[in-house]
CSV table of C-alpha atoms in Angstrom, one decimal:
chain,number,residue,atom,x,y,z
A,1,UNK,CA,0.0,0.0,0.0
A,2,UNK,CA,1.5,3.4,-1.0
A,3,UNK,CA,1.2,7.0,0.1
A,4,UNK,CA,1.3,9.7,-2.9
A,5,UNK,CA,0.2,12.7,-2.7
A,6,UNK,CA,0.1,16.6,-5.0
A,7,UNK,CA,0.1,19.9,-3.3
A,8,UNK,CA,-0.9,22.8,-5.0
A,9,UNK,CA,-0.3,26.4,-4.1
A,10,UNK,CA,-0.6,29.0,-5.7
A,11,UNK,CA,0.2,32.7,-4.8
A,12,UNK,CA,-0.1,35.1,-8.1
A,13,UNK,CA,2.8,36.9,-7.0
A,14,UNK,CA,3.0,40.4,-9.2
A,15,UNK,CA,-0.4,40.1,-10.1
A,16,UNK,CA,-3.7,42.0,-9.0
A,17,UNK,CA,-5.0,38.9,-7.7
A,18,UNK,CA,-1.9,38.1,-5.4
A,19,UNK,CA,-2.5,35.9,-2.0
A,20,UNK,CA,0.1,35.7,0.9
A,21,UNK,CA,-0.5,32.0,2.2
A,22,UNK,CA,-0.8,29.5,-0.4
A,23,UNK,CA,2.0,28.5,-0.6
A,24,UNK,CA,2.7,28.2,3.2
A,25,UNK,CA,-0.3,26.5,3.6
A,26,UNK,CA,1.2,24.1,1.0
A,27,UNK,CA,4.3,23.3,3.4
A,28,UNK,CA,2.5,23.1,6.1
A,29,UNK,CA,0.3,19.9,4.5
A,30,UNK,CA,3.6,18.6,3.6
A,31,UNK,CA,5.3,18.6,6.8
A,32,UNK,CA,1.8,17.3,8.2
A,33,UNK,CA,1.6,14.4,5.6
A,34,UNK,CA,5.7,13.4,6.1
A,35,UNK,CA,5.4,13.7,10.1
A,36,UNK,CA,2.2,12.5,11.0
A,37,UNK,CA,0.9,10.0,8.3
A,38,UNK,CA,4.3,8.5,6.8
A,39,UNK,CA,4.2,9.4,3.3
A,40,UNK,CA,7.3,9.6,1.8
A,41,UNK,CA,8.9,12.6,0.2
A,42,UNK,CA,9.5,10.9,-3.2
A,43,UNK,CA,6.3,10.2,-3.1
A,44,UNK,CA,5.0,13.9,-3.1
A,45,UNK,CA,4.3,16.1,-5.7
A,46,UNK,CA,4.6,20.0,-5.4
A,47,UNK,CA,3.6,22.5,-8.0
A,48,UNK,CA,4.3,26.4,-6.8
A,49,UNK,CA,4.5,29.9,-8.6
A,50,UNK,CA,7.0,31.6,-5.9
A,51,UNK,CA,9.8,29.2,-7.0
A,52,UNK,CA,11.0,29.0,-11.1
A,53,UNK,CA,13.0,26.1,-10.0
A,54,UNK,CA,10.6,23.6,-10.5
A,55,UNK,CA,7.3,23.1,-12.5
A,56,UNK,CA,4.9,26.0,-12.3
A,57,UNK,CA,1.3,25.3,-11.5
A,58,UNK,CA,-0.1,25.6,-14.9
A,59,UNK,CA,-3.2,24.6,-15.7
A,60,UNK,CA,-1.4,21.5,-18.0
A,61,UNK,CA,1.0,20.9,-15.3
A,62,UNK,CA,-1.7,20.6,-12.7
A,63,UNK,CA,-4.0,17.7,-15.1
A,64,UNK,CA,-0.6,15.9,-15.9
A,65,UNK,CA,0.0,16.0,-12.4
A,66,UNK,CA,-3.8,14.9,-11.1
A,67,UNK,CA,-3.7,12.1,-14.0
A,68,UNK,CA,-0.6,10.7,-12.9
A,69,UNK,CA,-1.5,10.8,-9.2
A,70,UNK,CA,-4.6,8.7,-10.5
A,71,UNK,CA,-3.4,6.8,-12.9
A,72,UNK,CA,-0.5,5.3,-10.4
A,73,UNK,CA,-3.2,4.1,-7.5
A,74,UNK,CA,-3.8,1.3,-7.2
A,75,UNK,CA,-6.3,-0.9,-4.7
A,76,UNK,CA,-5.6,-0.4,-0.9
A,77,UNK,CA,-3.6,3.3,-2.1
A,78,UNK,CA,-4.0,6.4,0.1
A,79,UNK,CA,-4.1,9.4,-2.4
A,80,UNK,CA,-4.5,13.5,-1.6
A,81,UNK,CA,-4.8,16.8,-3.4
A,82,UNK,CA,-4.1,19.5,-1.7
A,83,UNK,CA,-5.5,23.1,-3.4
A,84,UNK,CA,-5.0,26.5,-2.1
A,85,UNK,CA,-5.3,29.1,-4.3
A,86,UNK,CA,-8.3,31.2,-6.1
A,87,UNK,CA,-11.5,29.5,-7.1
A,88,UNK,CA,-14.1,30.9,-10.0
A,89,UNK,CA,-16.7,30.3,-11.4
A,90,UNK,CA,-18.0,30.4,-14.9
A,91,UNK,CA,-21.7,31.3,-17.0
A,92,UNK,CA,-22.4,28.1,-18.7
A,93,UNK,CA,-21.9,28.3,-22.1
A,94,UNK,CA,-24.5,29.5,-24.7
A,95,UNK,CA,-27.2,26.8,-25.5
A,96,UNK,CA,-25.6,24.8,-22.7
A,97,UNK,CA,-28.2,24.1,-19.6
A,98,UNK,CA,-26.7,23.2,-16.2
A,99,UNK,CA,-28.3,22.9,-13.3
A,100,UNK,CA,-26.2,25.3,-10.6
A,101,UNK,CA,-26.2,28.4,-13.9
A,102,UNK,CA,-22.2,28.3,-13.3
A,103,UNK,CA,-18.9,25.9,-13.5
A,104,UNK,CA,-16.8,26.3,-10.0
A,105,UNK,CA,-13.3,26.2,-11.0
A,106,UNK,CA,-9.5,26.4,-9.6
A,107,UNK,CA,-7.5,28.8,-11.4
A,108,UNK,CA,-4.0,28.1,-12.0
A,109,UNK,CA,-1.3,30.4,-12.5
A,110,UNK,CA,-1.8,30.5,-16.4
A,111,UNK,CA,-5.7,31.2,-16.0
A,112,UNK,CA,-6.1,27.7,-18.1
A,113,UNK,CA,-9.4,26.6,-16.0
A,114,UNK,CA,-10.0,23.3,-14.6
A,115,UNK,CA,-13.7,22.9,-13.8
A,116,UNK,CA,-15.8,20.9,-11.8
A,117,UNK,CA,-16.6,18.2,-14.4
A,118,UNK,CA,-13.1,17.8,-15.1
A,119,UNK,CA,-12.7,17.1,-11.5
A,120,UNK,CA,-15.6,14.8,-11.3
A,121,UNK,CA,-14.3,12.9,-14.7
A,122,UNK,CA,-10.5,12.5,-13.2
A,123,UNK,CA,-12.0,11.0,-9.4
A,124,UNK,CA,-14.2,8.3,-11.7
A,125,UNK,CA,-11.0,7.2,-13.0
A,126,UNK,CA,-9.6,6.0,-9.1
A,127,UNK,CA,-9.4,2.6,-9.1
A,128,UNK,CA,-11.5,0.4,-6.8
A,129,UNK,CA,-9.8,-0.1,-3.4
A,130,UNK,CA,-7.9,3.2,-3.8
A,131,UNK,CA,-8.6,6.3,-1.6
A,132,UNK,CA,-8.2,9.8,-2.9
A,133,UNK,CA,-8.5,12.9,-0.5
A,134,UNK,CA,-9.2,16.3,-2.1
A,135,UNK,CA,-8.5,19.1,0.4
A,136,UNK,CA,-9.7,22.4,-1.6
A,137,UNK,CA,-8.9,26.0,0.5
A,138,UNK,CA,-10.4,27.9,-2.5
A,139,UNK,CA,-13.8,30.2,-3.4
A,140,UNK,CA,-16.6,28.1,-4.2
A,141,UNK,CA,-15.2,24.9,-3.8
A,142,UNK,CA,-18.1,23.5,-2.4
A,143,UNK,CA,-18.9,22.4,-6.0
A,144,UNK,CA,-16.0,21.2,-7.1
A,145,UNK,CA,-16.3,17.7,-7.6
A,146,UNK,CA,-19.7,17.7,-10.2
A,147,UNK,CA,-22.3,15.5,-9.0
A,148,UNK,CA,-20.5,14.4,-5.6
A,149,UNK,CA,-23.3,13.6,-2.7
A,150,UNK,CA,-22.8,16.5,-0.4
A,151,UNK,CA,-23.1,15.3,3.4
A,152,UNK,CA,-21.9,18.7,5.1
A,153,UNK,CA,-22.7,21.5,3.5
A,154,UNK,CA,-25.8,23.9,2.3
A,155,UNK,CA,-24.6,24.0,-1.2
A,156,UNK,CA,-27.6,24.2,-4.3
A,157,UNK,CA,-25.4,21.2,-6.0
A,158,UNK,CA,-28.0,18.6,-4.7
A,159,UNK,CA,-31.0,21.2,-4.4
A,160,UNK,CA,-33.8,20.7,-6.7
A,161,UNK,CA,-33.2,22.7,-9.9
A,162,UNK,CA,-34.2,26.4,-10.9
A,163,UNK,CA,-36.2,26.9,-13.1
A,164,UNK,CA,-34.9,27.7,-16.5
A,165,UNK,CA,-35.4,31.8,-16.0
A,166,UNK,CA,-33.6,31.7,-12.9
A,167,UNK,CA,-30.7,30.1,-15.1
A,168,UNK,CA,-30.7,31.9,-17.4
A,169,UNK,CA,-31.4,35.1,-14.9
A,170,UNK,CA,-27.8,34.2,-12.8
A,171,UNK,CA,-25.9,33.8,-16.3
A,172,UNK,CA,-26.9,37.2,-17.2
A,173,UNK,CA,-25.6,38.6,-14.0
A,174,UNK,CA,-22.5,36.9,-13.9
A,175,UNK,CA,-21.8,38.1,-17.4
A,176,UNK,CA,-21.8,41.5,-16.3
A,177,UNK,CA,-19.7,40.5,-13.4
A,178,UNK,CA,-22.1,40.0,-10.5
A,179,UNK,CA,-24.4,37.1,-9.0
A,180,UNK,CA,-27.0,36.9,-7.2
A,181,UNK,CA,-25.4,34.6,-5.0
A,182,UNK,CA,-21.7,36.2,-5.1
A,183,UNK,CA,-21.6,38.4,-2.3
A,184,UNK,CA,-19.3,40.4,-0.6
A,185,UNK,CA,-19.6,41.1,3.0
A,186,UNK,CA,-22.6,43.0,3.6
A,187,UNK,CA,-24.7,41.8,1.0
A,188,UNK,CA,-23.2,44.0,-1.9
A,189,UNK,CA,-22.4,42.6,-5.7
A,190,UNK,CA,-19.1,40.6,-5.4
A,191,UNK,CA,-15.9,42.9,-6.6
A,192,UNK,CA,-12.1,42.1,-6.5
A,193,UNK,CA,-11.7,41.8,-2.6
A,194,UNK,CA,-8.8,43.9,-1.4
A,195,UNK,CA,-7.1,43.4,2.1
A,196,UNK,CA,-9.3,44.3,5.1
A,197,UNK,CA,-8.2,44.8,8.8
A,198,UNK,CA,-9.6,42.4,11.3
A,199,UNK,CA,-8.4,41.7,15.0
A,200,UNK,CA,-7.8,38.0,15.5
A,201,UNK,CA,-9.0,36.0,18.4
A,202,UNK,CA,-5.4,36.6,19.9
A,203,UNK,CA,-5.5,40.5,19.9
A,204,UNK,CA,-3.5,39.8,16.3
A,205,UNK,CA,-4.2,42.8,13.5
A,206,UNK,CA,-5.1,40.4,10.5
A,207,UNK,CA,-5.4,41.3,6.7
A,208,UNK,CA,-7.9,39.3,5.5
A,209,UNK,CA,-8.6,38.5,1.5
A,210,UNK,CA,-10.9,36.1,-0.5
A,211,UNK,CA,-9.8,33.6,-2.4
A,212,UNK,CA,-12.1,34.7,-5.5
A,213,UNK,CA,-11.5,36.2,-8.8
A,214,UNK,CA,-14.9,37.7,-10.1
A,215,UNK,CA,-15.5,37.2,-13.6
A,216,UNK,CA,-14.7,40.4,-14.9
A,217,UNK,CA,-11.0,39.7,-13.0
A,218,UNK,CA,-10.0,37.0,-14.6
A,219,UNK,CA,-11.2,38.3,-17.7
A,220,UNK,CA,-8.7,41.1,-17.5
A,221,UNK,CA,-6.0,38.8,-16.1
A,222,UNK,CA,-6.6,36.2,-19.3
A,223,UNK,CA,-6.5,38.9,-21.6
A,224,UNK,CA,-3.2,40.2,-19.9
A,225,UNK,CA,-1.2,37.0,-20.0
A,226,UNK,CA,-2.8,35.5,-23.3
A,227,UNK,CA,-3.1,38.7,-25.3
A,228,UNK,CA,-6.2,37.7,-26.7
A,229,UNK,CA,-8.5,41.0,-26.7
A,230,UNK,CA,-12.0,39.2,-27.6
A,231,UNK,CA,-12.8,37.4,-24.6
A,232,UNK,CA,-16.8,36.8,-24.0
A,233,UNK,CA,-18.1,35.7,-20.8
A,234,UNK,CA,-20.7,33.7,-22.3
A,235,UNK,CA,-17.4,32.2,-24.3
A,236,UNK,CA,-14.9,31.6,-22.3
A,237,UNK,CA,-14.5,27.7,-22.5
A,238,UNK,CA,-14.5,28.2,-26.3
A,239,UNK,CA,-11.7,30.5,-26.3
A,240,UNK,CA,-9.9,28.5,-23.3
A,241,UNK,CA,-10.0,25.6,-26.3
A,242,UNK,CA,-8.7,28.2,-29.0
A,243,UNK,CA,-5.4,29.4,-27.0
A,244,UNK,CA,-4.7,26.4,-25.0
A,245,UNK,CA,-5.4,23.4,-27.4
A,246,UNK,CA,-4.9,19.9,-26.1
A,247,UNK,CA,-3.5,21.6,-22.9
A,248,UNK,CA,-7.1,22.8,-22.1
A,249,UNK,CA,-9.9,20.8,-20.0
A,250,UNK,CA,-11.2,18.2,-22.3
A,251,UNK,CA,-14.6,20.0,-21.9
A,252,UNK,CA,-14.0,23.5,-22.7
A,253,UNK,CA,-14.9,23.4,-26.4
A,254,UNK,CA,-18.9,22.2,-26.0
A,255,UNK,CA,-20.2,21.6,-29.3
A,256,UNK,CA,-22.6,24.8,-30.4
A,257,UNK,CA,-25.0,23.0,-33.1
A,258,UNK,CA,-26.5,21.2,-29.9
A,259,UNK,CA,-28.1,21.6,-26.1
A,260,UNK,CA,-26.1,19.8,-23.4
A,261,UNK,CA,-26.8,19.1,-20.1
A,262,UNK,CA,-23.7,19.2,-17.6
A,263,UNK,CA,-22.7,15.7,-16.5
A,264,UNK,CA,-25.0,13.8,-18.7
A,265,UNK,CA,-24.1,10.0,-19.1
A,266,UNK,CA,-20.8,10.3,-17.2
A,267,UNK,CA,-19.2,8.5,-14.4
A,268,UNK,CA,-20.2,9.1,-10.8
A,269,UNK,CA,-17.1,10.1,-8.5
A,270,UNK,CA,-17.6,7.5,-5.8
A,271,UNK,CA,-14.1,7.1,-5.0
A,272,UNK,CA,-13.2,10.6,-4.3
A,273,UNK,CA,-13.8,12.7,-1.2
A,274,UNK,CA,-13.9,16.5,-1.3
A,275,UNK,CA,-13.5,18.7,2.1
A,276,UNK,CA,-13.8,21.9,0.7
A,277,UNK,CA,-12.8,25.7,2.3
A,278,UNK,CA,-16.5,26.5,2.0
A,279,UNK,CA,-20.2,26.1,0.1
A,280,UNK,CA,-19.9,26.7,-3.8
A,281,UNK,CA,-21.6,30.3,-3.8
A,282,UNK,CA,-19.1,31.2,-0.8
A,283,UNK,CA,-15.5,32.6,-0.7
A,284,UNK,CA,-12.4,31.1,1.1
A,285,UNK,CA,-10.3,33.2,2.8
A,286,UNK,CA,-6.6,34.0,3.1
A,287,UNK,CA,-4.9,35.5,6.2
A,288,UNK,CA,-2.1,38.0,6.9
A,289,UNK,CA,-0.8,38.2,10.1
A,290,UNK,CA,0.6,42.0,9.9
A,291,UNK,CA,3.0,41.9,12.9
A,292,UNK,CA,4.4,38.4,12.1
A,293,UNK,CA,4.0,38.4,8.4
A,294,UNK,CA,2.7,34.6,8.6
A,295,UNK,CA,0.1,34.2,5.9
A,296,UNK,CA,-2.5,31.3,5.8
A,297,UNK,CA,-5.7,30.1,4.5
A,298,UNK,CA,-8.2,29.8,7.1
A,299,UNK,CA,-9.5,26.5,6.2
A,300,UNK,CA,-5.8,25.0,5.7
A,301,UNK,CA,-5.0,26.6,9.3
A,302,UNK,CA,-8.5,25.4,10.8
A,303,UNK,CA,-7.1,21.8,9.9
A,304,UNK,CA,-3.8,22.1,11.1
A,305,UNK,CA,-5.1,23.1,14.3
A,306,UNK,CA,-7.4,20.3,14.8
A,307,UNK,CA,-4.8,17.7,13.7
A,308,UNK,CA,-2.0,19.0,16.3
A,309,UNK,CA,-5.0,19.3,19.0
A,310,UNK,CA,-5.1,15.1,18.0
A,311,UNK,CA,-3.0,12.8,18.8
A,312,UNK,CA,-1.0,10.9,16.5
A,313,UNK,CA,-2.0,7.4,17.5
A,314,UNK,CA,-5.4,8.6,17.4
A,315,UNK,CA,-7.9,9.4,13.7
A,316,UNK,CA,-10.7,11.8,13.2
A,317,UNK,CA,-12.7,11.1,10.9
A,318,UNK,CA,-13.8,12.9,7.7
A,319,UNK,CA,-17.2,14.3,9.4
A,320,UNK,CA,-15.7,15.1,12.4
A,321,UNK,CA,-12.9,17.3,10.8
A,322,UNK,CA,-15.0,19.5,8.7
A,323,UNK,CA,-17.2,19.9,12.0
A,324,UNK,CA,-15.2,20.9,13.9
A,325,UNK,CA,-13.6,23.2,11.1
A,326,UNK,CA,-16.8,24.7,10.6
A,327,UNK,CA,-16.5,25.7,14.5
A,328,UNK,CA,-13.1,26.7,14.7
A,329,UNK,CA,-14.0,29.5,11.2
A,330,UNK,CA,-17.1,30.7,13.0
A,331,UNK,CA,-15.8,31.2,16.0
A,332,UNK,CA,-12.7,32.7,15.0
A,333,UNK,CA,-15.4,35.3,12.8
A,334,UNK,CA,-15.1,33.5,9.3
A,335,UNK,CA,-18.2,33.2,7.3
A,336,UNK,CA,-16.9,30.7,5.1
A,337,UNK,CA,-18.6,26.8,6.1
A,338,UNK,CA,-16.0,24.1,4.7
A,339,UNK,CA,-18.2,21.5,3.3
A,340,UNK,CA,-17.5,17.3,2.6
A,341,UNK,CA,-18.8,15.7,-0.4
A,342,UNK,CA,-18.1,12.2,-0.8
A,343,UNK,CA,-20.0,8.4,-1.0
A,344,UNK,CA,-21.9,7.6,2.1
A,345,UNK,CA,-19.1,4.9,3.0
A,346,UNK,CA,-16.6,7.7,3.6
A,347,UNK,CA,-17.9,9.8,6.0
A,348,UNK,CA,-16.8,8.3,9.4
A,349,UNK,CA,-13.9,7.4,7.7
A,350,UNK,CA,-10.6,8.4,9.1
A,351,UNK,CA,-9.3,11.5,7.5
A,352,UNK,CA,-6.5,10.8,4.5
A,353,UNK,CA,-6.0,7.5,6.2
């Protein structure tokens, strides 16, 4: 039985969209993976952006990565993903109906998108017997795994589904850069979050940031680092297939001559379990701690904390950890609920292993 794992983190550095504790958060779950569940270095993958040394986290580097990581298990196999970075989420595509109006997405450091379908496609692949662990410390990650049975969470993933206006309503919003379910704090339209003071629970001056990039953001940050000027919210995936090519999500270029309906006749993603940073029409956040300069994400540091308040020799399982993450986040004045999504086998399972 072996112990792999991939650890993404992803900081934008020099960008508009920059975060402080992705990266960290990403050293942390190594340490935490080496240390307290005896996987092996060599058998740990890391992607980053504040190193050129190594691979970036591109969005090819990231599915060559995921495939491998798949692809390798085999039966009795303990495998995790590890995400922190921004999350966001797309209009579906012209003629294309889908129950949620939106794709949630991770956004790698190239802007090449991997949606939720992609995600739900790649866990359908884990072999029987094999265990893989998603850990997702992003903005709406709650619906990153298409189609997985939510068991924590309020997300609207397995909420009966709105009527067609109400689709149709949210595509038109997000196309002008707004939701009706993106909100800031306060209630107001959803807008590039910039750093805002908070006082930890310690007395600690905080900068606090989401972990979203609204639509028109990452519109502007495509066109930036693709120099493609015609860049339609309502055809994104299209133009993600047009720059990228084979490097793209397999399902970005939706055929136009026809309806579709998102997940239609695929796999189901028993075999995967999702503990996401919070419900798919919420933001994850990322911390600064001003006088320190430690930087975190609050879901990452929510599970740190309950792992080191557990003793090695003893598990928690995968409901119990996302509890008591909820907790930690609310009491500590988060709004963001983490979320688990997974087969009803996995629940009181022991957490990674």
């Amino acid at each position: 039985m072996t112990k792999r794992a991939l650890l993404i983190g992803i900081n934008y550095p020099g960008t508009s969209v920059e975060l402080r504790g992705c990266v960290n958060d990403v050293r942390r779950m190594h340490r935490c993976l080496t240390d307290r569940y005896g996987f092996s270095n060599d058998n740990i993958t890391v992607l980053i952006d504040t190193e050129t040394s190594g691979p970036q986290p591109t969005g090819k580097n990231i599915r060559d990565a995921l495939n491998k990581l798949i692809a390798d298990g085999e039966s009795g196999d303990t495998l995790v993903v590890h995400y922190s970075g921004h999350g966001t989420r797309l209009p579906t595509e012209e003629g294309v109906l889908d129950a949620t109006g939106f794709d949630e997405c991770i956004t790698p450091c190239d802007m090449n998108l991997i949606t939720d379908n992609e995600f739900r496609d790649m866990v359908a692949e884990v072999k029987e017997g094999c265990r893989l662990t998603i850990i997702s410390d992003s903005c709406h990650s709650g619906g990153l795994i298409e189609e997985a049975k939510e068991q924590i969470g309020e997300s609207h993933v397995n909420h009966p589904k709105p009527p067609w206006f109400a689709s149709l309503f949210a595509c038109m919003l997000a196309t002008c850069g707004t939701s009706s379910s993106w909100r800031g704090r306060g209630g107001s339209p959803e807008r590039l979050t910039r750093d805002i003071k908070f006082k930890s629970e310690d007395g600690e001056t905080v900068d606090r940031k989401t972990r979203s990039i609204p639509l028109d953001s990452y519109i502007a940050l495509f066109k930036e680092q693709t120099g493609q000027t015609d860049v339609k919210p309502g055809k994104i995936r299209q133009t993600l297939a047009d720059v990228f090519g084979q490097d793209s999500s397999p399902g970005v270029a939706i055929l136009s001559s026809s309806m579709k309906i998102n997940g239609a006749g695929s796999k189901h993603p028993d075999n995967g379990i999702l503990l996401s940073g919070c419900q798919t029409d919420q933001k994850s956040e990322d911390v600064h701690v001003v006088s320190t300069g430690k930087a975190y994400g609050a879901f990452s540091d929510a599970i740190q904390t309950i792992l080191s308040a557990t003793g090695k020799d003893k598990k928690i399982t995968n409901r119990d950890i996302v509890v008591k993450a909820r907790d930690i986040l609310k009491r500590r004045k988060f709004r963001q609920r983490p979320g688990l999504y997974c087969h009803d086998r996995y629940v009181n399972e022991p957490f990674i292993c």
